[in-house]
CSV table of C-alpha atoms and ligand atoms in Angstrom, one decimal:
chain,number,residue,atom,x,y,z
O,1,MET,CA,115.7,15.1,37.3
O,2,ASN,CA,114.7,11.8,35.8
O,3,VAL,CA,110.9,12.1,35.5
O,4,PHE,CA,108.9,8.9,34.9
O,5,LYS,CA,107.5,8.7,31.4
O,6,LEU,CA,105.2,6.0,30.0
O,7,GLU,CA,107.0,6.0,26.7
O,8,ASP,CA,110.5,5.5,28.1
O,9,HIS,CA,110.4,3.6,31.3
O,10,PRO,CA,109.4,0.1,32.4
O,11,HIS,CA,106.1,0.2,34.2
O,12,ARG,CA,103.0,-1.7,35.1
O,13,ARG,CA,99.5,-0.8,33.8
O,14,TYR,CA,96.3,-1.7,35.5
O,15,ASN,CA,93.3,-3.2,33.8
O,16,PRO,CA,90.2,-1.8,35.6
O,17,LEU,CA,87.9,-4.4,33.9
O,18,THR,CA,89.7,-7.4,35.3
O,19,GLY,CA,91.9,-6.0,38.2
O,20,GLU,CA,95.0,-7.5,36.5
O,21,TRP,CA,98.3,-5.9,35.5
O,22,VAL,CA,100.6,-5.8,32.5
O,23,LEU,CA,104.3,-5.1,32.5
O,24,VAL,CA,105.3,-2.7,29.7
O,25,SER,CA,109.0,-2.3,28.7
O,26,PRO,CA,109.1,0.5,26.1
O,27,HIS,CA,112.9,0.9,26.4
O,28,ARG,CA,113.2,-2.4,24.6
O,29,ALA,CA,111.0,-1.2,21.7
O,30,ASN,CA,112.3,2.2,20.9
O,31,ARG,CA,113.1,0.8,17.5
O,32,PRO,CA,110.1,-1.5,17.0
O,33,TRP,CA,109.9,-1.4,13.3
O,34,GLN,CA,113.5,-1.9,12.2
O,35,GLY,CA,113.1,-5.6,12.3
O,36,GLN,CA,112.5,-7.2,9.0
O,37,VAL,CA,108.8,-7.3,7.9
O,38,GLU,CA,108.3,-10.5,6.1
O,39,LYS,CA,105.5,-11.0,3.7
O,40,LYS,CA,103.7,-14.3,3.8
O,41,GLU,CA,101.9,-15.4,0.6
O,42,ASP,CA,98.4,-16.0,1.7
O,43,GLU,CA,97.0,-19.3,0.5
O,44,GLU,CA,94.7,-18.9,-2.4
O,45,LEU,CA,91.3,-20.3,-1.4
O,46,PRO,CA,88.5,-21.5,-3.6
O,47,ARG,CA,85.1,-19.9,-3.5
O,48,TYR,CA,83.7,-23.4,-2.8
O,49,ASP,CA,85.6,-26.3,-1.3
O,50,PRO,CA,84.0,-29.8,-1.6
O,51,ASP,CA,85.9,-31.0,1.5
O,52,CYS,CA,84.7,-28.1,3.7
O,53,TYR,CA,82.1,-29.0,6.3
O,54,LEU,CA,80.7,-25.5,6.4
O,55,CYS,CA,80.3,-24.9,2.6
O,56,PRO,CA,76.7,-25.0,1.3
O,57,GLY,CA,75.4,-28.4,0.3
O,58,ASN,CA,78.2,-30.4,1.9
O,59,ILE,CA,77.8,-33.2,4.4
O,60,ARG,CA,79.2,-32.4,7.9
O,61,ALA,CA,81.2,-34.9,10.0
O,62,GLY,CA,78.1,-35.7,12.0
O,63,GLY,CA,76.3,-36.8,8.8
O,64,LYS,CA,73.9,-33.8,8.4
O,65,LYS,CA,73.8,-32.0,5.1
O,66,ASN,CA,74.2,-28.2,4.9
O,67,PRO,CA,71.4,-26.4,3.1
O,68,ASP,CA,72.2,-24.5,-0.1
O,69,TYR,CA,72.4,-21.3,2.0
O,70,LYS,CA,72.7,-17.8,0.3
O,71,ASP,CA,73.6,-15.5,3.3
O,72,THR,CA,74.4,-16.7,6.8
O,73,PHE,CA,73.8,-20.2,8.2
O,74,VAL,CA,73.2,-21.0,11.9
O,75,PHE,CA,73.4,-24.6,13.3
O,76,THR,CA,74.0,-26.4,16.5
O,77,ASN,CA,77.6,-27.7,16.7
O,78,ASP,CA,77.8,-31.4,15.9
O,79,PHE,CA,80.5,-31.7,18.5
O,80,SER,CA,79.3,-29.3,21.2
O,81,SER,CA,81.4,-28.7,24.3
O,82,LEU,CA,78.2,-28.1,26.3
O,83,LEU,CA,75.1,-30.2,26.3
O,84,SER,CA,71.6,-29.3,27.3
O,85,ASP,CA,70.6,-32.6,28.9
O,86,THR,CA,73.5,-32.8,31.4
O,87,PRO,CA,72.1,-33.9,34.8
O,88,THR,CA,72.7,-31.4,37.6
O,89,GLY,CA,75.2,-32.4,40.2
O,90,ARG,CA,78.0,-31.3,42.4
O,91,MET,CA,81.0,-32.6,44.3
O,92,ASP,CA,82.8,-30.9,47.1
O,93,GLU,CA,85.3,-32.6,49.3
O,94,ASN,CA,86.5,-30.0,51.7
O,95,GLY,CA,86.9,-27.5,48.9
O,96,LEU,CA,89.8,-29.6,47.6
O,97,PHE,CA,87.9,-31.6,45.1
O,98,LEU,CA,85.2,-29.2,43.8
O,99,ALA,CA,83.2,-29.8,40.6
O,100,GLU,CA,79.7,-28.9,39.2
O,101,SER,CA,77.9,-30.1,36.2
O,102,GLU,CA,77.4,-27.6,33.4
O,103,GLN,CA,74.5,-27.2,31.0
O,104,GLY,CA,74.5,-25.3,27.8
O,105,LEU,CA,74.6,-25.5,24.0
O,106,CYS,CA,77.0,-24.5,21.2
O,107,LYS,CA,76.1,-23.1,17.8
O,108,VAL,CA,78.1,-22.2,14.7
O,109,ILE,CA,77.3,-19.3,12.4
O,110,CYS,CA,78.7,-19.3,8.9
O,111,PHE,CA,79.2,-15.7,7.8
O,112,SER,CA,78.9,-16.3,4.1
O,113,PRO,CA,78.4,-19.2,1.6
O,114,ARG,CA,81.8,-18.1,0.2
O,115,HIS,CA,84.7,-20.2,1.5
O,116,ASP,CA,87.3,-17.6,0.6
O,117,LEU,CA,85.9,-14.5,2.2
O,118,THR,CA,86.6,-13.0,5.6
O,119,ILE,CA,84.9,-10.2,7.4
O,120,PRO,CA,87.3,-7.4,6.1
O,121,GLN,CA,86.4,-8.5,2.5
O,122,MET,CA,82.7,-8.7,3.1
O,123,SER,CA,80.2,-5.8,2.4
O,124,ILE,CA,78.7,-3.8,5.3
O,125,ASP,CA,75.3,-5.2,4.2
O,126,ASN,CA,76.5,-8.8,4.5
O,127,ILE,CA,78.3,-8.3,7.8
O,128,LYS,CA,75.1,-6.8,9.1
O,129,LYS,CA,73.3,-10.1,8.4
O,130,VAL,CA,75.8,-11.7,10.8
O,131,ILE,CA,75.1,-9.1,13.4
O,132,LYS,CA,71.3,-9.7,13.0
O,133,ASP,CA,71.9,-13.4,13.6
O,134,TRP,CA,74.0,-12.5,16.8
O,135,ALA,CA,71.2,-10.3,18.1
O,136,GLN,CA,68.5,-13.0,17.5
O,137,GLU,CA,70.7,-15.8,19.0
O,138,TYR,CA,71.5,-13.7,22.1
O,139,GLU,CA,67.7,-13.0,22.6
O,140,GLU,CA,66.5,-16.6,21.9
O,141,LEU,CA,69.2,-18.4,23.8
O,142,GLY,CA,68.8,-16.0,26.6
O,143,LYS,CA,65.1,-17.0,27.0
O,144,ILE,CA,66.0,-20.6,27.7
O,145,ASP,CA,65.4,-21.0,31.5
O,146,TYR,CA,68.7,-22.6,32.4
O,147,ILE,CA,70.9,-20.2,30.2
O,148,ASN,CA,72.5,-17.3,32.0
O,149,HIS,CA,75.3,-16.4,29.6
O,150,VAL,CA,75.7,-16.2,25.9
O,151,GLN,CA,79.3,-16.0,24.6
O,152,ILE,CA,79.7,-14.9,20.9
O,153,PHE,CA,83.2,-15.3,19.7
O,154,GLU,CA,85.3,-15.7,16.4
O,155,ASN,CA,88.6,-17.5,16.1
O,156,LYS,CA,90.3,-16.5,12.9
O,157,GLY,CA,93.4,-18.0,11.4
O,158,SER,CA,95.1,-21.4,11.9
O,159,ILE,CA,97.6,-19.7,14.2
O,160,MET,CA,94.7,-19.3,16.7
O,161,GLY,CA,93.8,-22.9,16.3
O,162,CYS,CA,91.0,-22.3,14.0
O,163,SER,CA,90.4,-25.5,12.1
O,164,ASN,CA,88.6,-24.2,9.1
O,165,PRO,CA,89.1,-21.1,7.0
O,166,HIS,CA,85.5,-20.8,6.0
O,167,PRO,CA,84.3,-17.6,7.7
O,168,HIS,CA,82.4,-18.5,10.8
O,169,CYS,CA,82.0,-17.8,14.5
O,170,GLN,CA,80.6,-19.7,17.5
O,171,ILE,CA,78.2,-19.1,20.2
O,172,TRP,CA,78.3,-20.9,23.5
O,173,ALA,CA,75.4,-20.4,25.8
O,174,GLN,CA,75.6,-21.8,29.3
O,175,LYS,CA,74.2,-21.9,32.8
O,176,SER,CA,77.1,-20.5,34.8
O,177,LEU,CA,79.0,-17.3,34.3
O,178,PRO,CA,82.4,-17.9,32.8
O,179,VAL,CA,85.5,-16.5,34.6
O,180,GLU,CA,86.2,-13.5,32.4
O,181,ILE,CA,82.6,-12.3,32.7
O,182,ILE,CA,82.7,-12.8,36.5
O,183,LYS,CA,85.9,-10.7,36.7
O,184,GLU,CA,84.6,-7.8,34.5
O,185,GLN,CA,81.1,-7.9,36.2
O,186,LYS,CA,82.7,-7.5,39.6
O,187,HIS,CA,84.8,-4.5,38.5
O,188,LEU,CA,81.9,-2.9,36.5
O,189,SER,CA,79.5,-3.3,39.4
O,190,GLU,CA,81.9,-1.7,41.9
O,191,TYR,CA,82.5,1.3,39.6
O,192,TYR,CA,78.8,1.7,38.8
O,193,ASP,CA,77.9,1.6,42.5
O,194,HIS,CA,80.5,4.2,43.3
O,195,TYR,CA,80.2,6.6,40.4
O,196,GLY,CA,76.7,6.0,39.0
O,197,CYS,CA,77.8,5.6,35.5
O,198,THR,CA,79.5,2.7,33.6
O,199,LEU,CA,83.2,2.3,33.8
O,200,LEU,CA,83.5,2.1,30.0
O,201,SER,CA,81.5,5.4,29.6
O,202,ALA,CA,84.0,7.2,31.8
O,203,TYR,CA,87.0,5.5,30.2
O,204,LEU,CA,85.8,6.1,26.6
O,205,GLU,CA,85.2,9.8,27.4
O,206,ALA,CA,88.7,10.1,28.7
O,207,GLU,CA,90.2,8.2,25.7
O,208,LEU,CA,88.3,10.5,23.3
O,209,LEU,CA,89.8,13.6,25.1
O,210,LYS,CA,93.3,12.2,25.0
O,211,GLN,CA,93.2,10.9,21.3
O,212,GLU,CA,96.3,8.7,21.9
O,213,ARG,CA,94.9,5.2,21.5
O,214,ILE,CA,91.9,5.7,19.2
O,215,ILE,CA,92.1,3.6,16.0
O,216,CYS,CA,88.9,4.5,14.2
O,217,THR,CA,85.3,5.6,15.1
O,218,ASN,CA,81.8,6.0,13.8
O,219,ASP,CA,78.5,7.5,15.1
O,220,THR,CA,77.9,4.6,17.5
O,221,PHE,CA,81.3,2.9,18.2
O,222,VAL,CA,85.0,3.6,19.0
O,223,ALA,CA,87.7,1.2,18.2
O,224,LEU,CA,90.9,1.7,20.3
O,225,VAL,CA,93.9,0.0,21.8
O,226,PRO,CA,93.2,-0.2,25.5
O,227,PHE,CA,95.7,1.5,27.9
O,228,TRP,CA,96.2,-1.9,29.5
O,229,ALA,CA,96.5,-4.0,26.3
O,230,VAL,CA,98.4,-7.2,26.6
O,231,TRP,CA,98.7,-8.4,22.9
O,232,PRO,CA,100.8,-6.2,20.6
O,233,PHE,CA,97.8,-5.0,18.5
O,234,GLU,CA,95.0,-5.8,21.0
O,235,ALA,CA,91.9,-3.7,20.4
O,236,MET,CA,88.5,-3.0,21.9
O,237,VAL,CA,85.3,-1.8,20.2
O,238,ILE,CA,83.3,0.2,22.7
O,239,CYS,CA,79.8,1.4,22.2
O,240,ARG,CA,79.5,5.2,22.8
O,241,GLN,CA,76.3,4.6,24.8
O,242,PRO,CA,76.1,2.2,27.7
O,243,VAL,CA,74.1,-0.4,25.8
O,244,LYS,CA,73.7,-3.7,27.7
O,245,ASN,CA,73.5,-6.2,25.0
O,246,ILE,CA,73.5,-6.7,21.2
O,247,ALA,CA,69.7,-7.4,21.0
O,248,SER,CA,69.1,-3.8,22.1
O,249,PHE,CA,70.7,-2.2,19.1
O,250,SER,CA,68.7,-0.3,16.5
O,251,ASP,CA,69.0,-0.9,12.8
O,252,LYS,CA,71.3,2.0,12.4
O,253,GLU,CA,73.5,0.8,15.3
O,254,LYS,CA,73.7,-2.6,13.7
O,255,THR,CA,74.9,-1.0,10.5
O,256,ASP,CA,77.5,0.9,12.5
O,257,LEU,CA,78.6,-2.2,14.3
O,258,ALA,CA,79.2,-3.9,10.9
O,259,ASP,CA,81.1,-0.8,9.8
O,260,ILE,CA,83.5,-0.5,12.8
O,261,TYR,CA,84.1,-4.4,12.6
O,262,LYS,CA,85.1,-4.0,9.0
O,263,GLN,CA,87.1,-0.8,9.5
O,264,LEU,CA,89.2,-2.4,12.3
O,265,THR,CA,89.7,-5.8,10.5
O,266,VAL,CA,90.7,-4.1,7.2
O,267,ARG,CA,93.4,-2.1,9.1
O,268,TYR,CA,94.5,-5.4,10.7
O,269,ASP,CA,94.8,-7.1,7.3
O,270,ASN,CA,96.7,-4.1,6.0
O,271,LEU,CA,99.2,-4.0,8.9
O,272,PHE,CA,101.3,-7.0,7.6
O,273,GLU,CA,99.4,-7.5,4.3
O,274,THR,CA,98.1,-10.8,5.5
O,275,SER,CA,94.8,-12.3,6.6
O,276,PHE,CA,95.3,-11.2,10.2
O,277,PRO,CA,94.5,-13.8,12.8
O,278,TYR,CA,92.7,-13.0,16.1
O,279,SER,CA,90.3,-14.1,18.7
O,280,MET,CA,87.4,-11.7,18.9
O,281,GLY,CA,84.5,-11.9,21.4
O,282,PHE,CA,81.6,-9.8,22.8
O,283,HIS,CA,81.4,-9.0,26.4
O,284,GLN,CA,77.8,-7.9,27.3
O,285,ALA,CA,75.4,-8.3,30.1
O,286,PRO,CA,74.7,-11.8,31.2
O,287,ALA,CA,71.5,-13.2,29.7
O,288,ASP,CA,70.1,-14.0,33.2
O,289,ARG,CA,67.0,-11.8,33.1
O,290,LYS,CA,68.5,-9.2,35.6
O,291,GLU,CA,68.8,-5.5,35.1
O,292,HIS,CA,72.6,-5.1,35.0
O,293,PRO,CA,72.9,-1.2,34.8
O,294,GLU,CA,76.7,-1.7,35.2
O,295,TRP,CA,77.1,-3.5,31.8
O,296,HIS,CA,78.4,-1.7,28.8
O,297,LEU,CA,78.7,-3.8,25.6
O,298,HIS,CA,82.2,-4.1,24.1
O,299,MET,CA,84.2,-6.4,21.8
O,300,HIS,CA,87.7,-7.6,22.5
O,301,PHE,CA,90.2,-8.4,19.8
O,302,TYR,CA,93.2,-10.5,20.8
O,303,PRO,CA,95.5,-10.9,17.8
O,304,PRO,CA,98.8,-12.9,18.3
O,305,LEU,CA,101.0,-11.3,15.6
O,306,LEU,CA,103.9,-9.1,16.7
O,307,ARG,CA,106.2,-8.0,14.0
O,308,SER,CA,105.1,-9.6,10.7
O,309,ALA,CA,102.8,-12.1,9.2
O,310,THR,CA,105.1,-14.9,10.6
O,311,VAL,CA,106.4,-13.5,13.9
O,312,LYS,CA,103.9,-14.0,16.7
O,313,LYS,CA,104.0,-13.1,20.3
O,314,PHE,CA,104.4,-16.0,22.7
O,315,MET,CA,102.9,-15.9,26.1
O,316,VAL,CA,105.6,-18.0,27.9
O,317,GLY,CA,108.0,-17.9,30.8
O,318,TYR,CA,107.5,-14.8,32.9
O,319,GLU,CA,104.0,-14.4,31.3
O,320,MET,CA,102.8,-17.9,32.3
O,321,LEU,CA,104.3,-17.7,35.7
O,322,ALA,CA,104.1,-14.0,36.8
O,323,ASN,CA,102.0,-11.6,34.5
O,324,PRO,CA,101.8,-10.5,30.9
O,325,GLN,CA,104.5,-8.3,29.4
O,326,ARG,CA,104.8,-6.2,26.2
O,327,ASP,CA,107.5,-4.0,24.6
O,328,ILE,CA,105.7,-1.8,22.1
O,329,THR,CA,103.3,0.5,23.9
O,330,ALA,CA,99.6,0.7,23.4
O,331,GLU,CA,100.1,4.2,22.1
O,332,GLN,CA,102.6,3.0,19.4
O,333,SER,CA,100.2,0.2,18.3
O,334,ALA,CA,97.3,2.5,18.1
O,335,PHE,CA,99.3,5.0,16.0
O,336,ARG,CA,100.3,2.2,13.6
O,337,LEU,CA,96.8,1.0,13.2
O,338,ARG,CA,95.3,4.5,12.9
O,339,SER,CA,97.8,5.4,10.1
O,340,LEU,CA,96.8,2.5,7.9
O,341,SER,CA,94.3,2.7,5.0
O,342,ASN,CA,90.7,1.5,5.4
O,343,VAL,CA,90.8,0.0,1.9
O,344,HIS,CA,91.8,-3.6,1.9
O,345,TYR,CA,95.2,-4.3,0.5
O,346,THR,CA,93.9,-6.9,-1.9
O,347,SER,CA,91.5,-4.6,-3.5
O,348,LYS,CA,94.1,-2.0,-4.4
L,401,LIG,ZN1,85.4,-7.3,28.4
């Protein structure tokens, strides 16, 4: 009589990339948009801020002076979390006190000389310059003999702990593989060994047939809310082809990457008519000079907002101690994002 339905009944969803689960409670969210939607007045930022350490011509905290850059600007982080000259060493006392030294380096890329712009407000041409920097950095950092992984990520918004609104991202390159990469690599390899194609090729094909969680697409990429999403408006950008890393993209594919990055982030900003905070990062093959047929480039977007510009989701209680949980389903979130305009609300 009572048939299990994803849209009505509490259930767990499996993330085949990480092997982890999320608890979904749709019965609590049957009226998700009746709550008040508050509008936050976005702070008006100047085009140039004399106190910003990323603006052109300014002196950074470490004492170095930024050039008068016109497009993007790449530099080594003055307060890097990883250092290239760390001596190698290891401690292991019966597996109870286990530590290893780590080598690496950290870079910062300013997306634009303009202090007041973000990706959704930039042109495709200017976003493409950022993507070319990413490709070049992945390639060059990957050539350093001790580097095995290059992590490109963007932290946007003070709610995500981003200390400076000047549009920028970071690249941390390191010797060991980080935990999220190890998790995904394990599951991607198992899938590839068993089926002979990448997990994300099969997943994307199935999602394109279902058309339930797609947000937007172009010739090269698909943006969707993954079936197993944890954050209310979590998204992934998946390459249609199983491309291993960003350095392998053609010029046209780089344009398409700029396009999908803009399409998705414009919709994000339009959702609550605010500059939408998130952490974004690339997952791609480790830069360890191995083949990696199992890898399939994708981007993860983890935004914290739940109901408005001021109501965020907290990962506390059950989520810290058991596993993540959400009310609004991935399908409802995708529908909301898909229905939004791809013209930025401030330009209307
Ligand atoms: Zn991933």
